[in-house]
mmCIF file of C-alpha atoms and ligand atoms in Angstrom:
data_model
loop_
_atom_site.group_PDB
_atom_site.id
_atom_site.type_symbol
_atom_site.label_atom_id
_atom_site.label_comp_id
_atom_site.label_asym_id
_atom_site.label_seq_id
_atom_site.Cartn_x
_atom_site.Cartn_y
_atom_site.Cartn_z
ATOM 1 C CA MET A 1 23.473 -7.757 15.650
ATOM 2 C CA ILE A 2 20.475 -8.104 13.289
ATOM 3 C CA SER A 3 20.521 -5.766 10.279
ATOM 4 C CA ASN A 4 17.523 -3.686 9.201
ATOM 5 C CA THR A 5 17.038 -5.957 6.176
ATOM 6 C CA ILE A 6 16.895 -9.087 8.331
ATOM 7 C CA ASN A 7 14.677 -7.327 10.860
ATOM 8 C CA GLU A 8 12.234 -6.329 8.138
ATOM 9 C CA ILE A 9 12.075 -9.727 6.492
ATOM 10 C CA LEU A 10 11.592 -11.473 9.867
ATOM 11 C CA ASN A 11 8.793 -9.085 10.792
ATOM 12 C CA GLU A 12 7.162 -9.827 7.438
ATOM 13 C CA GLN A 13 7.501 -13.518 8.206
ATOM 14 C CA ILE A 14 5.707 -13.062 11.550
ATOM 15 C CA ASN A 15 2.825 -11.565 9.581
ATOM 16 C CA LYS A 16 2.857 -14.454 7.081
ATOM 17 C CA GLU A 17 2.803 -17.027 9.899
ATOM 18 C CA PHE A 18 -0.111 -15.288 11.627
ATOM 19 C CA TYR A 19 -1.879 -15.007 8.271
ATOM 20 C CA SER A 20 -1.335 -18.761 7.831
ATOM 21 C CA GLY A 21 -2.991 -19.244 11.221
ATOM 22 C CA TYR A 22 -5.962 -17.167 10.068
ATOM 23 C CA LEU A 23 -6.171 -19.099 6.819
ATOM 24 C CA TYR A 24 -6.184 -22.512 8.541
ATOM 25 C CA LEU A 25 -8.680 -21.284 11.112
ATOM 26 C CA SER A 26 -11.115 -20.033 8.469
ATOM 27 C CA MET A 27 -10.786 -23.354 6.649
ATOM 28 C CA SER A 28 -11.401 -25.152 9.937
ATOM 29 C CA ALA A 29 -14.641 -23.219 10.475
ATOM 30 C CA HIS A 30 -15.805 -24.107 6.972
ATOM 31 C CA LEU A 31 -14.926 -27.787 7.364
ATOM 32 C CA LYS A 32 -16.739 -27.888 10.691
ATOM 33 C CA GLU A 33 -19.861 -26.450 9.040
ATOM 34 C CA LEU A 34 -19.690 -29.301 6.541
ATOM 35 C CA GLY A 35 -19.535 -31.852 9.341
ATOM 36 C CA LEU A 36 -15.974 -32.876 8.478
ATOM 37 C CA ASN A 37 -14.899 -32.668 12.116
ATOM 38 C CA GLY A 38 -11.587 -34.520 11.665
ATOM 39 C CA PHE A 39 -10.446 -32.245 8.831
ATOM 40 C CA ALA A 40 -11.661 -29.267 10.885
ATOM 41 C CA SER A 41 -9.672 -30.402 13.904
ATOM 42 C CA TRP A 42 -6.536 -31.008 11.776
ATOM 43 C CA THR A 43 -6.658 -27.496 10.279
ATOM 44 C CA ARG A 44 -7.406 -25.934 13.669
ATOM 45 C CA LEU A 45 -4.333 -27.603 15.160
ATOM 46 C CA GLN A 46 -2.339 -26.379 12.192
ATOM 47 C CA ALA A 47 -3.581 -22.831 12.872
ATOM 48 C CA LYS A 48 -2.201 -23.133 16.414
ATOM 49 C CA GLU A 49 1.159 -24.289 15.061
ATOM 50 C CA GLU A 50 1.306 -21.321 12.705
ATOM 51 C CA VAL A 51 0.753 -18.883 15.573
ATOM 52 C CA GLU A 52 3.557 -20.673 17.439
ATOM 53 C CA HIS A 53 5.822 -20.192 14.396
ATOM 54 C CA GLY A 54 5.043 -16.477 14.422
ATOM 55 C CA LEU A 55 5.770 -16.298 18.155
ATOM 56 C CA LYS A 56 9.048 -18.136 17.684
ATOM 57 C CA ILE A 57 10.235 -15.342 15.366
ATOM 58 C CA PHE A 58 8.747 -12.721 17.696
ATOM 59 C CA ASP A 59 10.811 -14.133 20.598
ATOM 60 C CA TYR A 60 13.919 -14.393 18.441
ATOM 61 C CA LEU A 61 13.762 -10.689 17.542
ATOM 62 C CA ILE A 62 13.307 -9.727 21.187
ATOM 63 C CA ASP A 63 16.132 -12.031 22.309
ATOM 64 C CA CYS A 64 18.382 -10.349 19.727
ATOM 65 C CA ASN A 65 17.459 -6.871 20.979
ATOM 66 C CA SER A 66 15.761 -6.162 17.688
ATOM 67 C CA PHE A 67 12.375 -4.561 16.999
ATOM 68 C CA VAL A 68 9.035 -6.284 16.540
ATOM 69 C CA THR A 69 6.636 -4.542 14.153
ATOM 70 C CA LEU A 70 3.236 -6.177 14.024
ATOM 71 C CA LYS A 71 1.408 -5.396 10.813
ATOM 72 C CA GLN A 72 -2.225 -5.837 9.797
ATOM 73 C CA ILE A 73 -3.260 -9.403 9.046
ATOM 74 C CA ARG A 74 -5.293 -9.595 5.863
ATOM 75 C CA THR A 75 -8.563 -11.492 5.537
ATOM 76 C CA PRO A 76 -7.956 -15.113 4.528
ATOM 77 C CA GLU A 77 -9.073 -16.002 1.018
ATOM 78 C CA PHE A 78 -9.826 -19.408 -0.407
ATOM 79 C CA GLU A 79 -12.448 -20.915 -2.619
ATOM 80 C CA PHE A 80 -14.237 -24.063 -1.591
ATOM 81 C CA ASN A 81 -14.742 -26.462 -4.480
ATOM 82 C CA GLY A 82 -14.612 -29.687 -2.512
ATOM 83 C CA ILE A 83 -12.196 -30.957 0.110
ATOM 84 C CA SER A 84 -9.372 -31.441 -2.424
ATOM 85 C CA SER A 85 -9.491 -27.763 -3.368
ATOM 86 C CA ILE A 86 -8.802 -26.812 0.260
ATOM 87 C CA PHE A 87 -5.758 -29.082 0.526
ATOM 88 C CA ASN A 88 -4.442 -27.985 -2.870
ATOM 89 C CA HIS A 89 -4.735 -24.407 -1.677
ATOM 90 C CA ILE A 90 -2.871 -25.328 1.536
ATOM 91 C CA TYR A 91 -0.121 -27.009 -0.483
ATOM 92 C CA GLU A 92 0.363 -23.948 -2.707
ATOM 93 C CA HIS A 93 0.332 -21.713 0.361
ATOM 94 C CA GLU A 94 2.960 -23.800 2.155
ATOM 95 C CA LYS A 95 5.186 -23.803 -0.939
ATOM 96 C CA CYS A 96 4.950 -20.023 -0.908
ATOM 97 C CA ILE A 97 5.929 -19.973 2.802
ATOM 98 C CA THR A 98 8.879 -22.265 2.034
ATOM 99 C CA ARG A 99 10.098 -19.820 -0.640
ATOM 100 C CA SER A 100 9.763 -17.021 1.862
ATOM 101 C CA ILE A 101 11.799 -18.932 4.485
ATOM 102 C CA MET A 102 14.448 -19.704 1.862
ATOM 103 C CA GLU A 103 14.628 -15.990 1.040
ATOM 104 C CA ILE A 104 15.373 -15.252 4.710
ATOM 105 C CA ALA A 105 18.152 -17.874 4.642
ATOM 106 C CA LYS A 106 19.545 -16.351 1.443
ATOM 107 C CA LYS A 107 19.569 -12.817 2.884
ATOM 108 C CA ALA A 108 21.153 -14.045 6.150
ATOM 109 C CA GLU A 109 23.809 -15.828 4.126
ATOM 110 C CA GLU A 110 24.567 -12.707 2.096
ATOM 111 C CA GLU A 111 25.047 -10.821 5.349
ATOM 112 C CA CYS A 112 27.072 -13.618 7.017
ATOM 113 C CA ASP A 113 24.450 -13.545 9.801
ATOM 114 C CA ARG A 114 25.238 -16.949 11.318
ATOM 115 C CA THR A 115 22.768 -16.505 14.186
ATOM 116 C CA THR A 116 19.781 -16.010 11.897
ATOM 117 C CA LEU A 117 20.985 -18.779 9.593
ATOM 118 C CA ASN A 118 21.089 -21.121 12.543
ATOM 119 C CA PHE A 119 17.673 -19.941 13.735
ATOM 120 C CA ILE A 120 16.026 -20.335 10.336
ATOM 121 C CA ASP A 121 17.242 -23.933 9.924
ATOM 122 C CA TRP A 122 14.415 -25.082 12.193
ATOM 123 C CA PHE A 123 11.868 -23.481 9.859
ATOM 124 C CA ILE A 124 13.432 -25.104 6.785
ATOM 125 C CA ALA A 125 13.046 -28.548 8.378
ATOM 126 C CA GLU A 126 9.500 -27.691 9.500
ATOM 127 C CA GLN A 127 8.504 -26.677 5.950
ATOM 128 C CA ILE A 128 9.706 -30.022 4.569
ATOM 129 C CA GLU A 129 7.504 -31.788 7.142
ATOM 130 C CA GLU A 130 4.473 -29.590 6.477
ATOM 131 C CA GLU A 131 4.637 -29.906 2.697
ATOM 132 C CA GLU A 132 5.046 -33.662 3.018
ATOM 133 C CA ALA A 133 2.052 -34.027 5.386
ATOM 134 C CA VAL A 134 -0.219 -32.005 3.079
ATOM 135 C CA LYS A 135 1.020 -33.806 -0.043
ATOM 136 C CA ASN A 136 0.137 -37.147 1.583
ATOM 137 C CA ILE A 137 -3.390 -35.978 2.315
ATOM 138 C CA ILE A 138 -3.799 -34.736 -1.290
ATOM 139 C CA LYS A 139 -2.518 -38.033 -2.714
ATOM 140 C CA ARG A 140 -5.100 -39.980 -0.770
ATOM 141 C CA LEU A 141 -7.912 -37.567 -1.586
ATOM 142 C CA ASP A 142 -6.999 -37.922 -5.273
ATOM 143 C CA MET A 143 -6.972 -41.688 -4.986
ATOM 144 C CA PHE A 144 -10.327 -42.025 -3.206
ATOM 145 C CA GLY A 145 -12.095 -39.535 -5.424
ATOM 146 C CA ASP A 146 -15.726 -39.261 -4.380
ATOM 147 C CA ASP A 147 -15.787 -42.367 -2.184
ATOM 148 C CA LYS A 148 -17.732 -41.133 0.865
ATOM 149 C CA VAL A 149 -16.751 -44.066 3.081
ATOM 150 C CA ALA A 150 -13.056 -43.424 2.418
ATOM 151 C CA LEU A 151 -13.589 -39.737 3.174
ATOM 152 C CA TYR A 152 -15.317 -40.647 6.446
ATOM 153 C CA LEU A 153 -12.401 -42.907 7.454
ATOM 154 C CA MET A 154 -9.891 -40.225 6.574
ATOM 155 C CA ASP A 155 -11.855 -37.705 8.615
ATOM 156 C CA GLN A 156 -11.637 -40.075 11.595
ATOM 157 C CA GLU A 157 -7.916 -40.502 11.069
ATOM 158 C CA LEU A 158 -7.240 -36.758 10.882
ATOM 159 C CA ALA A 159 -9.268 -36.270 14.062
ATOM 160 C CA ARG A 160 -6.560 -38.239 15.902
ATOM 161 C CA ARG A 161 -3.851 -35.643 15.191
ATOM 162 C CA GLY A 162 -2.440 -34.379 18.463
ATOM 163 C CA LYS A 163 -4.211 -37.098 20.474
ATOM 164 C CA GLU A 164 -1.746 -39.956 20.042
HETATM 165 FE FE1 LIG B 201 4.592 -21.882 9.499
HETATM 166 FE FE2 LIG B 201 2.933 -23.675 7.615
HETATM 167 O O1 LIG B 201 4.322 -22.548 7.849
#
């Protein structure tokens, strides 16, 4: 049912989702070292979500009687030049993931693969949400600049993710 092209691109996407998990987790460790526990907790939760995204594709391939090929996950790379640099990096990364998801949709459309098109819709909606959430954090970081009290309050707010 799933073509080799779709199989390959979905397996690549599993790798990208797991890489995203690695990236968020390494950021989380760094933020924790800095004492920004709320930001660290937010990125750690995001890492968990990314692994779930990868597993969702993993399960889809198995359900479709297709093959799963797990490839090496590269070492996450990011430069820390302040908290804004981390969230700008995340935003660029998520835009890249969105393009990758859109490419899957495009390929599935070319092949009239309705099942994969239907499956990938969830990821398209998820990407809109993720980009929006990160953009909102960046906007506020830009607005507060170097105000340490505002940063502290934001850290407290982000710590509440997943606890409400
Ligand atoms: Fe699974 Fe953040 O994309």
